[in-house]
Coordinates of C-alpha atoms in Angstrom, one line a residue:
M505 CA -14.1 55.4 -147.7
T506 CA -11.2 54.2 -146.1
I507 CA -12.0 50.2 -144.4
K508 CA -11.3 49.8 -140.6
I509 CA -12.1 46.6 -139.0
L510 CA -10.8 45.6 -135.7
A511 CA -11.2 41.5 -135.6
L512 CA -10.4 39.7 -132.0
D513 CA -10.1 35.9 -131.3
T514 CA -10.2 33.8 -127.8
S515 CA -11.5 30.7 -129.6
T516 CA -9.0 28.9 -128.3
S517 CA -6.3 29.3 -126.1
L518 CA -4.3 31.3 -128.3
C519 CA -5.3 35.6 -127.3
S520 CA -5.6 37.3 -130.3
A521 CA -6.8 41.4 -132.4
A522 CA -5.2 42.8 -135.1
L523 CA -7.0 45.8 -137.1
L524 CA -7.4 46.2 -140.6
I525 CA -6.7 49.5 -142.3
N526 CA -7.4 49.4 -146.1
H527 CA -5.3 46.7 -146.8
E528 CA -2.8 46.6 -144.0
I529 CA -2.6 44.8 -140.6
I530 CA -1.7 44.8 -137.7
E531 CA -1.6 42.2 -135.1
R532 CA -1.4 41.6 -131.2
S533 CA -1.1 37.8 -130.3
Q534 CA -0.6 35.9 -127.0
L535 CA -0.8 32.1 -125.9
A536 CA -3.1 32.6 -122.7
P537 CA -5.1 29.4 -122.0
Q538 CA -8.3 30.5 -120.3
Q539 CA -6.6 33.6 -119.3
Q540 CA -8.1 35.5 -122.6
T541 CA -9.6 38.5 -120.9
H542 CA -6.8 39.4 -118.8
Y543 CA -5.2 40.1 -122.7
I544 CA -8.3 41.1 -125.1
L545 CA -8.6 44.4 -124.2
P546 CA -5.1 45.4 -124.0
M547 CA -4.3 44.0 -127.4
I548 CA -6.8 46.5 -128.6
D549 CA -5.4 49.6 -126.6
E550 CA -1.8 48.7 -128.4
L551 CA -3.6 48.6 -131.2
L552 CA -5.3 51.7 -131.6
A553 CA -2.1 53.9 -129.9
E554 CA 0.1 52.2 -132.2
S555 CA -2.1 53.2 -135.1
G556 CA -3.5 56.3 -133.8
I557 CA -7.5 56.2 -134.3
H558 CA -9.7 56.0 -131.5
L559 CA -13.3 53.6 -131.7
T560 CA -15.2 56.0 -133.0
D561 CA -13.3 55.8 -136.3
I562 CA -13.6 51.9 -136.5
S563 CA -15.8 50.7 -139.2
C564 CA -16.8 47.6 -138.9
L565 CA -16.0 44.4 -135.4
A566 CA -15.0 41.5 -136.5
F567 CA -14.7 38.2 -134.2
G568 CA -14.5 34.8 -133.7
A569 CA -17.8 33.8 -133.8
G570 CA -17.4 29.8 -133.1
P571 CA -16.6 26.9 -132.8
G572 CA -14.4 26.6 -130.6
A573 CA -14.5 26.5 -126.8
F574 CA -17.1 27.7 -125.2
T575 CA -15.4 29.9 -122.5
G576 CA -13.6 31.6 -125.4
L577 CA -16.1 32.3 -127.6
R578 CA -18.2 34.3 -124.7
I579 CA -15.0 36.7 -124.4
A580 CA -15.2 37.0 -127.9
A581 CA -18.8 37.8 -128.3
A582 CA -19.4 40.2 -125.2
V583 CA -16.3 41.8 -125.6
T584 CA -17.5 42.7 -129.1
Q585 CA -21.4 43.4 -128.3
G586 CA -20.6 45.5 -125.1
I587 CA -18.0 48.2 -127.8
A588 CA -20.6 47.8 -130.1
F589 CA -23.0 49.0 -128.3
A590 CA -20.9 51.7 -126.8
K591 CA -19.9 53.2 -129.7
N592 CA -22.7 52.5 -132.4
I593 CA -20.8 49.7 -134.5
P594 CA -21.8 47.2 -136.0
V595 CA -20.5 43.7 -135.7
T596 CA -20.2 41.0 -138.6
P597 CA -19.4 37.3 -137.6
V598 CA -16.8 35.4 -139.1
S599 CA -16.6 31.6 -138.4
T600 CA -13.1 30.9 -137.2
L601 CA -12.9 27.2 -139.2
A602 CA -13.5 30.1 -141.7
A603 CA -9.8 31.9 -140.3
L604 CA -7.8 28.7 -140.8
A605 CA -9.1 28.2 -144.0
Q606 CA -8.3 32.0 -145.1
Q607 CA -4.8 31.7 -143.1
A608 CA -4.1 28.3 -144.9
F609 CA -4.3 30.0 -147.8
R610 CA -2.4 33.0 -146.9
R611 CA 0.8 30.9 -145.4
Y612 CA 0.5 27.9 -148.1
Q613 CA -1.8 28.8 -151.5
S614 CA -3.7 26.0 -150.5
T615 CA -7.5 26.7 -152.4
H616 CA -9.2 22.9 -150.9
I617 CA -9.2 23.2 -147.6
M618 CA -10.1 21.3 -144.0
P619 CA -9.3 23.2 -141.2
M620 CA -10.7 20.8 -138.3
L621 CA -10.7 22.1 -134.1
D622 CA -10.5 19.8 -131.5
A623 CA -13.8 19.6 -130.0
R624 CA -12.7 17.4 -126.9
M625 CA -14.9 14.8 -126.1
K626 CA -13.0 12.6 -129.1
Q627 CA -14.9 15.1 -131.5
V628 CA -13.9 17.3 -134.2
Y629 CA -14.7 20.7 -135.4
W630 CA -14.5 20.7 -139.3
G631 CA -15.6 22.2 -142.6
C632 CA -15.1 22.4 -146.9
Y633 CA -13.3 25.3 -147.7
Q634 CA -12.7 26.8 -151.5
V635 CA -11.0 29.9 -152.2
S636 CA -12.6 32.2 -154.2
P637 CA -11.1 34.8 -157.4
E638 CA -11.3 37.4 -155.2
K639 CA -9.0 35.4 -152.8
I640 CA -11.5 34.6 -150.1
V641 CA -12.2 31.5 -148.7
E642 CA -15.5 30.3 -149.2
A643 CA -17.1 27.6 -146.9
M644 CA -18.6 24.7 -149.2
G645 CA -21.0 23.7 -146.9
H646 CA -22.1 24.1 -143.2
D647 CA -19.0 23.5 -140.2
Q648 CA -19.6 20.2 -139.0
L649 CA -19.4 18.7 -135.5
S650 CA -18.6 15.0 -135.6
Y651 CA -16.3 12.4 -134.6
P652 CA -13.4 11.7 -136.6
E653 CA -14.2 8.6 -138.3
Q654 CA -17.8 9.5 -139.1
I655 CA -15.7 12.2 -141.7
N656 CA -16.3 10.5 -144.8
P657 CA -16.6 12.9 -148.3
T658 CA -17.3 11.0 -150.5
T659 CA -18.4 13.4 -152.8
L660 CA -15.3 15.5 -152.9
A661 CA -13.2 12.4 -152.6
S662 CA -11.1 13.6 -156.1
T663 CA -10.2 16.7 -155.1
Q664 CA -6.7 17.5 -153.1
W665 CA -6.6 18.5 -149.7
F666 CA -4.9 20.7 -147.5
G667 CA -5.4 20.4 -143.4
I668 CA -4.8 22.6 -140.2
G669 CA -5.9 23.1 -137.2
N670 CA -5.3 21.3 -133.6
G671 CA -7.8 18.5 -134.7
W672 CA -6.2 16.5 -137.1
P673 CA -4.3 14.4 -134.8
L674 CA -7.3 13.1 -133.9
Y675 CA -8.0 12.4 -136.7
Q676 CA -5.7 10.4 -138.4
A677 CA -5.1 8.8 -135.2
V678 CA -8.9 7.0 -136.0
S679 CA -8.9 6.9 -139.2
S680 CA -5.3 7.3 -141.2
H681 CA -6.0 5.2 -144.2
N682 CA -9.4 6.5 -145.0
P683 CA -9.4 5.9 -148.6
L684 CA -11.7 8.7 -149.3
L685 CA -10.4 11.9 -148.2
H686 CA -6.7 12.8 -150.2
L687 CA -4.2 15.0 -148.3
S688 CA -1.9 16.7 -149.7
Q689 CA -0.3 18.2 -146.4
I690 CA -1.7 19.2 -142.8
D691 CA -0.7 22.1 -141.1
S692 CA -1.7 20.5 -136.8
E693 CA -0.4 23.6 -135.1
A694 CA -2.0 26.2 -136.7
Y695 CA -4.9 28.6 -135.0
P696 CA -7.0 30.6 -135.8
L697 CA -6.4 34.1 -136.0
A698 CA -7.8 37.7 -135.5
S699 CA -5.9 38.9 -139.0
D700 CA -7.6 36.4 -140.7
I701 CA -11.1 37.1 -139.7
A702 CA -9.8 40.6 -140.2
L703 CA -9.5 40.2 -143.9
L704 CA -12.5 38.4 -143.6
G705 CA -14.5 40.8 -141.7
A706 CA -13.2 42.9 -144.1
H707 CA -14.8 41.2 -147.6
Y708 CA -18.2 40.9 -145.2
F709 CA -18.0 44.3 -144.7
Q710 CA -18.3 45.2 -148.4
Q711 CA -21.0 43.1 -148.5
G712 CA -23.2 44.4 -146.6
K713 CA -22.8 40.9 -144.0
I714 CA -22.6 43.2 -141.2
Y715 CA -25.3 43.1 -138.4
P716 CA -26.5 45.7 -134.7
A717 CA -24.8 44.8 -131.4
E718 CA -27.5 41.8 -130.4
E719 CA -26.0 39.6 -132.9
A720 CA -22.5 39.2 -131.2
I721 CA -23.3 35.9 -130.9
P722 CA -21.1 32.8 -130.0
V723 CA -22.5 29.6 -132.6
Y724 CA -21.6 27.0 -130.8
L725 CA -22.1 23.8 -133.2
R726 CA -22.9 21.7 -130.0
N727 CA -25.2 22.7 -126.7
P728 CA -23.2 24.2 -124.4
V729 CA -22.0 22.1 -121.2

């Protein structure tokens, strides 16, 4: 069976959409702070037109469920839910931190990854991921929200971590000499991308981790304000 995954992410200022057909991925992305609603639907239309398929051909919708900017998360969830209801397509939510971790493996071949996003209010969203034999990142615990100085992975002290995401400058500003966290490299300019969400979504789809449209809901980690 040919797997077709339509993925989207509006969790940060980078808006992106991707279409995975078997192992081939095409993607659109645009820096669009607070303007994701202007770009996401045209991006989806472009991807479908380029590939010559229709929404009814899509196997599953994958979306960046969070954590991230509250408004952006709601946009992705609403668009996903609307398409899923209209076309009776299942959905699979994907952690934006997992998407960052998958990007770190894809670009740098890192196998132990700490994605970190700026959560505002001097806090960060972060998690710890490792790469499975299937070359898919897996969470080593729950995605978390905390102050950078509270990140103290004592049980993970012997591991060399690859840091990725725009939360790392906040961590470095207050905890640059933490002896318990060993970092091999940091990419603080990376954003979650729909292409990695599509790849993870395809894996989840094959595992049967798919849900009805009403399950397309954001994961905030912090109560919306």
